[in-house]
JSON list of C-alpha atoms in Angstrom, two decimals:
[
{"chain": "A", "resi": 1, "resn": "UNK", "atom": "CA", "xyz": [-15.12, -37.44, -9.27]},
{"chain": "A", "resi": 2, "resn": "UNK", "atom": "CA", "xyz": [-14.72, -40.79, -9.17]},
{"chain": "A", "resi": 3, "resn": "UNK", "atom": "CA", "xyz": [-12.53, -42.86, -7.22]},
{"chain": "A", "resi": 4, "resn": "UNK", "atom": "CA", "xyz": [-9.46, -44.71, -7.97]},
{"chain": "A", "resi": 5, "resn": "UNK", "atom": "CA", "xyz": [-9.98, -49.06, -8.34]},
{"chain": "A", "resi": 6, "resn": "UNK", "atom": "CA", "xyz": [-13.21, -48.31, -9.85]},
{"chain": "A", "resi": 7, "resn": "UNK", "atom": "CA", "xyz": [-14.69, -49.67, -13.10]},
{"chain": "A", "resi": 8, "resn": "UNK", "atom": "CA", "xyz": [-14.69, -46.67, -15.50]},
{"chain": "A", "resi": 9, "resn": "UNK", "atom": "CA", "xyz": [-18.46, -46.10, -16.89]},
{"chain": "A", "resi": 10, "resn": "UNK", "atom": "CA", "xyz": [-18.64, -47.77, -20.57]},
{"chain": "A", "resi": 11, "resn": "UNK", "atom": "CA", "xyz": [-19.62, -45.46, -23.13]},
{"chain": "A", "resi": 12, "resn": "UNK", "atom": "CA", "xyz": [-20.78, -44.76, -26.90]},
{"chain": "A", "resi": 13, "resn": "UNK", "atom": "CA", "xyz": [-19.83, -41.36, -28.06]},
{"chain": "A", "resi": 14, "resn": "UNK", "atom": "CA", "xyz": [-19.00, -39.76, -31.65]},
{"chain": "A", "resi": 15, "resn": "UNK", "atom": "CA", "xyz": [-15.43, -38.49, -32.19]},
{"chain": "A", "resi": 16, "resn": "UNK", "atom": "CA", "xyz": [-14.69, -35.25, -34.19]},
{"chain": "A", "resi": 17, "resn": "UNK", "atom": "CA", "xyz": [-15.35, -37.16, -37.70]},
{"chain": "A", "resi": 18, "resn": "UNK", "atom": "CA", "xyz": [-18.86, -38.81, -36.52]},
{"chain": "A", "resi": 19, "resn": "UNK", "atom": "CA", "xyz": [-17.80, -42.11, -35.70]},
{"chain": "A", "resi": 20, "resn": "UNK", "atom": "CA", "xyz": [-18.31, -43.77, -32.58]},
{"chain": "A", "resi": 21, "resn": "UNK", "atom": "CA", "xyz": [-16.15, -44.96, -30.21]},
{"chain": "A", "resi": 22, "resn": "UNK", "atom": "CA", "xyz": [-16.44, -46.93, -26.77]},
{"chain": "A", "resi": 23, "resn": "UNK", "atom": "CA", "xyz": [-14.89, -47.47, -23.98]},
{"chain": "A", "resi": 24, "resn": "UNK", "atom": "CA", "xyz": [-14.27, -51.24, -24.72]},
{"chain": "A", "resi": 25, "resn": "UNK", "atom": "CA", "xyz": [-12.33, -51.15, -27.64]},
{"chain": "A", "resi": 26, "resn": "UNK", "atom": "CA", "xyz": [-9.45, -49.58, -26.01]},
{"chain": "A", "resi": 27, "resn": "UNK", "atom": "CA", "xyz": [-9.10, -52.76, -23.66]},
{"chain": "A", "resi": 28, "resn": "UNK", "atom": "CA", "xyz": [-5.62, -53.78, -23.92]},
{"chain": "A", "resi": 29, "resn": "UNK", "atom": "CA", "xyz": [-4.46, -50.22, -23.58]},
{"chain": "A", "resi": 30, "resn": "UNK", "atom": "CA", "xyz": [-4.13, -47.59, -20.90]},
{"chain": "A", "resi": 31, "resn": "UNK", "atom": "CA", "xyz": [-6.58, -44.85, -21.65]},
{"chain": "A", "resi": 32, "resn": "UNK", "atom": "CA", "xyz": [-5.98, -40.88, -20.92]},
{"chain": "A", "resi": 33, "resn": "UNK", "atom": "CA", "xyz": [-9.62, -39.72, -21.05]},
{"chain": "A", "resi": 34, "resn": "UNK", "atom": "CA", "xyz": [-9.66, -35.73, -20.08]},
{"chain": "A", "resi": 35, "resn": "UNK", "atom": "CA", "xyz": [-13.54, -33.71, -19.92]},
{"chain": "A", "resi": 36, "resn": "UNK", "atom": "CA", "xyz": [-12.81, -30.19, -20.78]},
{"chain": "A", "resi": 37, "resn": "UNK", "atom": "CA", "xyz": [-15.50, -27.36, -20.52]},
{"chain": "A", "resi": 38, "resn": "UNK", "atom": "CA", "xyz": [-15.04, -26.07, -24.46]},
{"chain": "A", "resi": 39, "resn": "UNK", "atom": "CA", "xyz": [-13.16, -26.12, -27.66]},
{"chain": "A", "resi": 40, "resn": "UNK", "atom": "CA", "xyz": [-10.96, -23.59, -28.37]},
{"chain": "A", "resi": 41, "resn": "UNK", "atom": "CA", "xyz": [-11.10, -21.53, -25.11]},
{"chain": "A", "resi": 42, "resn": "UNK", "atom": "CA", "xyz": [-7.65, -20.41, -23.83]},
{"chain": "A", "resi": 43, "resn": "UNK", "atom": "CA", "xyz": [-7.39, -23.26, -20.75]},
{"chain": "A", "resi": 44, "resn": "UNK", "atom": "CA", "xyz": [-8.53, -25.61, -23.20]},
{"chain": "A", "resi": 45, "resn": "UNK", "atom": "CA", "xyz": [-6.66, -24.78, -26.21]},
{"chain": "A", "resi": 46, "resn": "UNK", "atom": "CA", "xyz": [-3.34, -24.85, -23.72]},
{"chain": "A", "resi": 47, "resn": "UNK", "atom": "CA", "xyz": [-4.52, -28.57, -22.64]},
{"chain": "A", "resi": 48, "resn": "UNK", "atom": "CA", "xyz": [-5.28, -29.73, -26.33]},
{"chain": "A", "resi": 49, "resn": "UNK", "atom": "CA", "xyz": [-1.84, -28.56, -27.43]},
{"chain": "A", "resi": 50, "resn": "UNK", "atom": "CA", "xyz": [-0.12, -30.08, -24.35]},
{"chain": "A", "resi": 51, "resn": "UNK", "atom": "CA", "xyz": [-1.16, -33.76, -25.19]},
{"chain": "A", "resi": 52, "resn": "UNK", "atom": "CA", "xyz": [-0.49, -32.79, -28.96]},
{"chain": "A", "resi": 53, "resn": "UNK", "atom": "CA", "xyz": [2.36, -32.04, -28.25]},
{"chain": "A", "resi": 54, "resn": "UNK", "atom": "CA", "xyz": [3.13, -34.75, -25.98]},
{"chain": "A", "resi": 55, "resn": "UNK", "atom": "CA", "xyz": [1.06, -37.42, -27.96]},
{"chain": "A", "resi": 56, "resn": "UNK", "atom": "CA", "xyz": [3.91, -39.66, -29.87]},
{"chain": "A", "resi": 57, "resn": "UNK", "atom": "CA", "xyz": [5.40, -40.34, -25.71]},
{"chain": "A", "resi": 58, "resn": "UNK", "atom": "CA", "xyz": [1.92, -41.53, -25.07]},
{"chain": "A", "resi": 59, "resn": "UNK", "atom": "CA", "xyz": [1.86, -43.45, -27.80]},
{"chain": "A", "resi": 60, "resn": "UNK", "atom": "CA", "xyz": [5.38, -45.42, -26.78]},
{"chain": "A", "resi": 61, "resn": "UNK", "atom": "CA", "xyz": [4.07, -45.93, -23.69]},
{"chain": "A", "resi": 62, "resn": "UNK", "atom": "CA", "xyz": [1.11, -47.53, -25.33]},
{"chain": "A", "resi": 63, "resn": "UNK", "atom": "CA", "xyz": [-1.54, -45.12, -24.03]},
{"chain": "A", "resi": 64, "resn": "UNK", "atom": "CA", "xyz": [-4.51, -42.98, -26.20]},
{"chain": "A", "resi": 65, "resn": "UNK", "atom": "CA", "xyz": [-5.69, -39.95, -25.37]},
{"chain": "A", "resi": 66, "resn": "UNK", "atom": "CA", "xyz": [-9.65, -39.16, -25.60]},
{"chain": "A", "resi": 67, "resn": "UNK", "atom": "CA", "xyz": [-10.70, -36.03, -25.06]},
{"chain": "A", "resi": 68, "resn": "UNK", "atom": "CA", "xyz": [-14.42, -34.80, -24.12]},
{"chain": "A", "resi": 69, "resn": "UNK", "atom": "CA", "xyz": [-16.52, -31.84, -24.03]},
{"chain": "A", "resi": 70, "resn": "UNK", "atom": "CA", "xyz": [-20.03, -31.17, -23.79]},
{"chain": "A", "resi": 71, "resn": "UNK", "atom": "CA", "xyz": [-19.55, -29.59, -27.60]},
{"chain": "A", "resi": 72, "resn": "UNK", "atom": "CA", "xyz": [-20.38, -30.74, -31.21]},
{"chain": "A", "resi": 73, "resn": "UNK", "atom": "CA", "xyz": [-19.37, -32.96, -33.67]},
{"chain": "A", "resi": 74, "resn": "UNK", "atom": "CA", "xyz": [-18.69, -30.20, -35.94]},
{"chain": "A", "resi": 75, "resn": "UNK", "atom": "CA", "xyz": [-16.91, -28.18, -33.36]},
{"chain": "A", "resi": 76, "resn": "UNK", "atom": "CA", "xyz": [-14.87, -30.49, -32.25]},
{"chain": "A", "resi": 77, "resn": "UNK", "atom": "CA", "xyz": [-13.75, -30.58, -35.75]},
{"chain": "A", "resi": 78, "resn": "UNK", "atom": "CA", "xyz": [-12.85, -27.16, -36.05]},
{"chain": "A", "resi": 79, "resn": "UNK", "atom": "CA", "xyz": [-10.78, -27.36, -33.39]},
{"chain": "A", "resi": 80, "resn": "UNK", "atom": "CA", "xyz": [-8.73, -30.33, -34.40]},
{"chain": "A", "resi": 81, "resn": "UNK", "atom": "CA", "xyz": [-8.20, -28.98, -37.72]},
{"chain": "A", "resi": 82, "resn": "UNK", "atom": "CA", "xyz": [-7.26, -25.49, -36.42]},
{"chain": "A", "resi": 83, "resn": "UNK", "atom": "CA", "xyz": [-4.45, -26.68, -34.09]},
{"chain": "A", "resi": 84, "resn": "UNK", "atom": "CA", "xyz": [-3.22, -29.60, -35.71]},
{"chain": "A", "resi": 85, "resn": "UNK", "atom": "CA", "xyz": [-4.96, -32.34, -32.81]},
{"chain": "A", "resi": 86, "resn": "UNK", "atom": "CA", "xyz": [-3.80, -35.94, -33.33]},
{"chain": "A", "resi": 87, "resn": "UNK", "atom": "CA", "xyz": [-6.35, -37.40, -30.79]},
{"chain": "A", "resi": 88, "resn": "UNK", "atom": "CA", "xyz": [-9.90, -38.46, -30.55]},
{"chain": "A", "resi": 89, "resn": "UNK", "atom": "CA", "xyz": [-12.34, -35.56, -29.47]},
{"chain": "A", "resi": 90, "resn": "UNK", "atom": "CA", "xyz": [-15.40, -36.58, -27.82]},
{"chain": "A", "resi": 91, "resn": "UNK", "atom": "CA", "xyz": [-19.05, -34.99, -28.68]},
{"chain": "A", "resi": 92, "resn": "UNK", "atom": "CA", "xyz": [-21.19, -35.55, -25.51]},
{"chain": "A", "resi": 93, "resn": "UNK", "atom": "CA", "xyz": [-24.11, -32.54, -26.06]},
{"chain": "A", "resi": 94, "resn": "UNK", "atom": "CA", "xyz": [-26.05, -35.10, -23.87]},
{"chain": "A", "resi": 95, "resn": "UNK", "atom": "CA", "xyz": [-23.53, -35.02, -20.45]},
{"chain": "A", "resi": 96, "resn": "UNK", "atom": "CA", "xyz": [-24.80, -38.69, -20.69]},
{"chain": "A", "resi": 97, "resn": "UNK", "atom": "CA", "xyz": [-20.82, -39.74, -20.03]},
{"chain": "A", "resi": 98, "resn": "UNK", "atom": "CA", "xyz": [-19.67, -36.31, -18.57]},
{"chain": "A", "resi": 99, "resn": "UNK", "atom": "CA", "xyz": [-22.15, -37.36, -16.11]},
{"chain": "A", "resi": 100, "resn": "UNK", "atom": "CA", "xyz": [-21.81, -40.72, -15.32]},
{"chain": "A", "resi": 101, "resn": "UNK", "atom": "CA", "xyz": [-18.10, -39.83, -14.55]},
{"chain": "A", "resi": 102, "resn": "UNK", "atom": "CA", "xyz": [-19.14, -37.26, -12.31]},
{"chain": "A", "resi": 103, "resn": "UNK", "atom": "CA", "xyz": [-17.54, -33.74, -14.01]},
{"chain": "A", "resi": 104, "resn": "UNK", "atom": "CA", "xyz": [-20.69, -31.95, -14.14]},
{"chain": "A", "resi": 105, "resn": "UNK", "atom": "CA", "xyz": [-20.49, -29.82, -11.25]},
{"chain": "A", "resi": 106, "resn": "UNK", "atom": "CA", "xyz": [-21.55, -26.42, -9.56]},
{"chain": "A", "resi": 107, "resn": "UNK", "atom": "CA", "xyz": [-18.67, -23.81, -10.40]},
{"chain": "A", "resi": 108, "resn": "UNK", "atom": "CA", "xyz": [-18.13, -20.19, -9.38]},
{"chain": "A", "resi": 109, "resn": "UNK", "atom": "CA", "xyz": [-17.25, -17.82, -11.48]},
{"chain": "A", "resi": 110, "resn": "UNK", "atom": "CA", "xyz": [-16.43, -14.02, -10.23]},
{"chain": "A", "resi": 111, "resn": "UNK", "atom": "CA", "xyz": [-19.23, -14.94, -7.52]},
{"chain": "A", "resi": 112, "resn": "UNK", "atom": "CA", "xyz": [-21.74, -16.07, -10.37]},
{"chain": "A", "resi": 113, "resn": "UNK", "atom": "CA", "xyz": [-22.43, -19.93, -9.66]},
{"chain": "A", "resi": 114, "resn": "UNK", "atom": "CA", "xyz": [-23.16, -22.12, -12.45]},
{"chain": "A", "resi": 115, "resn": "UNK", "atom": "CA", "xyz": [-23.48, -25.33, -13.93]},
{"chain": "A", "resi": 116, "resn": "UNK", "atom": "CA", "xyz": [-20.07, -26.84, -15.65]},
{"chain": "A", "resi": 117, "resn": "UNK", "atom": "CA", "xyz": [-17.67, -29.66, -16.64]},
{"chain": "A", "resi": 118, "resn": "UNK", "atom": "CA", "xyz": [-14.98, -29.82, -14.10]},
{"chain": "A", "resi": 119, "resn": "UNK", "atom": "CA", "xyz": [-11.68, -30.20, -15.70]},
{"chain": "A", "resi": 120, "resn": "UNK", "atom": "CA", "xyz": [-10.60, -33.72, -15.01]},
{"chain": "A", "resi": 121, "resn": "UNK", "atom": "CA", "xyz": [-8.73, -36.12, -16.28]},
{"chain": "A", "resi": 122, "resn": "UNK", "atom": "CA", "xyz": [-8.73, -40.21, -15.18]},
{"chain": "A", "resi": 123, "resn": "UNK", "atom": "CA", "xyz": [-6.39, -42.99, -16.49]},
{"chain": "A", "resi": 124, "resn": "UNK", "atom": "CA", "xyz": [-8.01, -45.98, -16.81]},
{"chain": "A", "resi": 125, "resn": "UNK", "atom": "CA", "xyz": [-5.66, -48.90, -17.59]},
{"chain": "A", "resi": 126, "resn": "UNK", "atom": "CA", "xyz": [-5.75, -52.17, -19.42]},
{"chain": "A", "resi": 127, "resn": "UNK", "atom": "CA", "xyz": [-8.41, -53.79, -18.00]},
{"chain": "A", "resi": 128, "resn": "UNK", "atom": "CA", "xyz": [-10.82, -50.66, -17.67]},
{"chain": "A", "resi": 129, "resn": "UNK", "atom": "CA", "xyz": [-10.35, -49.73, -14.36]},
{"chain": "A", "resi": 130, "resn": "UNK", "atom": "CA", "xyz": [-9.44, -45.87, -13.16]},
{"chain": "A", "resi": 131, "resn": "UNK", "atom": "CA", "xyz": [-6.12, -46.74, -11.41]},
{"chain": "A", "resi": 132, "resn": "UNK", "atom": "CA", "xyz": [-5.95, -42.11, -11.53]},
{"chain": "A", "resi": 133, "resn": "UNK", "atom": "CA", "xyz": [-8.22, -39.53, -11.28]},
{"chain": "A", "resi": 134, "resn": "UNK", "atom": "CA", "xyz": [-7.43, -35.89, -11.00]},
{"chain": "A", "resi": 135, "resn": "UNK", "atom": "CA", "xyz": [-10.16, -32.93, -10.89]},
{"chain": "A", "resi": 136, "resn": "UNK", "atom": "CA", "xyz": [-9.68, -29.55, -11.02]},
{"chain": "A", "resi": 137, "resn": "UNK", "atom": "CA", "xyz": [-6.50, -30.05, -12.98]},
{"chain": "A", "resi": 138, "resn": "UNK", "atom": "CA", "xyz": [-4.40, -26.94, -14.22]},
{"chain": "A", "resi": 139, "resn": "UNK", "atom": "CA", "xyz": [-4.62, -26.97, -17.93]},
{"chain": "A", "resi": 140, "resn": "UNK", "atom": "CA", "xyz": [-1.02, -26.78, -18.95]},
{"chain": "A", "resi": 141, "resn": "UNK", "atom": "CA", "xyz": [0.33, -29.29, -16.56]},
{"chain": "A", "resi": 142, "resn": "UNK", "atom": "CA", "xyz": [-1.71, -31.61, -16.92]},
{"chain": "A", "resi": 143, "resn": "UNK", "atom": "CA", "xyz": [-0.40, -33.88, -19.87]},
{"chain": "A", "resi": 144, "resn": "UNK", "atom": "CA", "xyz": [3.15, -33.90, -18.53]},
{"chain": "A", "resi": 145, "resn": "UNK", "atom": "CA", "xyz": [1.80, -35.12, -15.44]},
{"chain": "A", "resi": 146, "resn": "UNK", "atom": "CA", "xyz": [-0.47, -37.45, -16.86]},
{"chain": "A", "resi": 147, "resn": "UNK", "atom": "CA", "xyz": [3.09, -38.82, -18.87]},
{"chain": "A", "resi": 148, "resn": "UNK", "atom": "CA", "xyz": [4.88, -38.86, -15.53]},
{"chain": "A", "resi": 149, "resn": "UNK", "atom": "CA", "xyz": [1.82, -41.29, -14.34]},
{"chain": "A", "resi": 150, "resn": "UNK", "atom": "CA", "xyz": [2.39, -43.50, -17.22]}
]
């Protein structure tokens, strides 16, 4: 993970609808950018639908919410359009970015160890640097405490 009063990593990724985004246009605004392990899994879904839910206080509070997964385009899609997401998903099949911000970690798994994106969640502010960083975050909590951090 990486630490807080860092520079967050740039990066060049497509959103759900194929069109890039980077880090840099969101300068001027505080950034909520969450790495999940896969669409439409139950932890996931819960997470998703927590900063859905939560998304027009982000907004007032002048924050966006990117979300990113090691999945496609196209699934990304599917899971936007089946529960109603009003936030940028994030294809990275690469781990290029998932990487560089350090989420790509050895998990365990009823004793099996694997390879796996670490749910974690930074918020980098204004001026692109991660003022908080959380890993191993519990899936429905997190977006109200990412709020409260606002």
């Amino acid at each position: 993970m990486l630490e807080t009063g860092t520079k967050a990593p740039a990066f060049s990724l497509p959103d759900q609808n194929g069109d890039m985004h980077t880090l840099e246009e969101y300068r001027g605004k505080k950034v909520i950018l969450y790495f999940y392990p896969k669409d439409s899994t139950p932890g996931c879904t819960k997470q998703a639908c927590g900063f859905a839910e939560l998304y027009p206080q982000f907004m007032e509070k002048g924050a966006v919410v990117l979300g990113v997964s090691k999945d496609s385009v196209k699934s990304h899609k599917n899971f936007e359009t089946k529960y109603g997401l009003p936030f940028t998903l994030l294809s990275d099949p690469e781990k290029e970015v998932i990487q560089a911000y350090d989420v790509w970690k050895e998990k365990k798994n009823y004793g099996k160890v694997s390879m796996g994106v670490v749910r974690t969640t930074y918020l980098i502010d204004e001026d692109g640097v991660i003022v908080k960083a959380m890993d191993k975050v519990k899936a429905a909590e997190n977006p109200k405490q990412m709020l409260e951090s606002l």
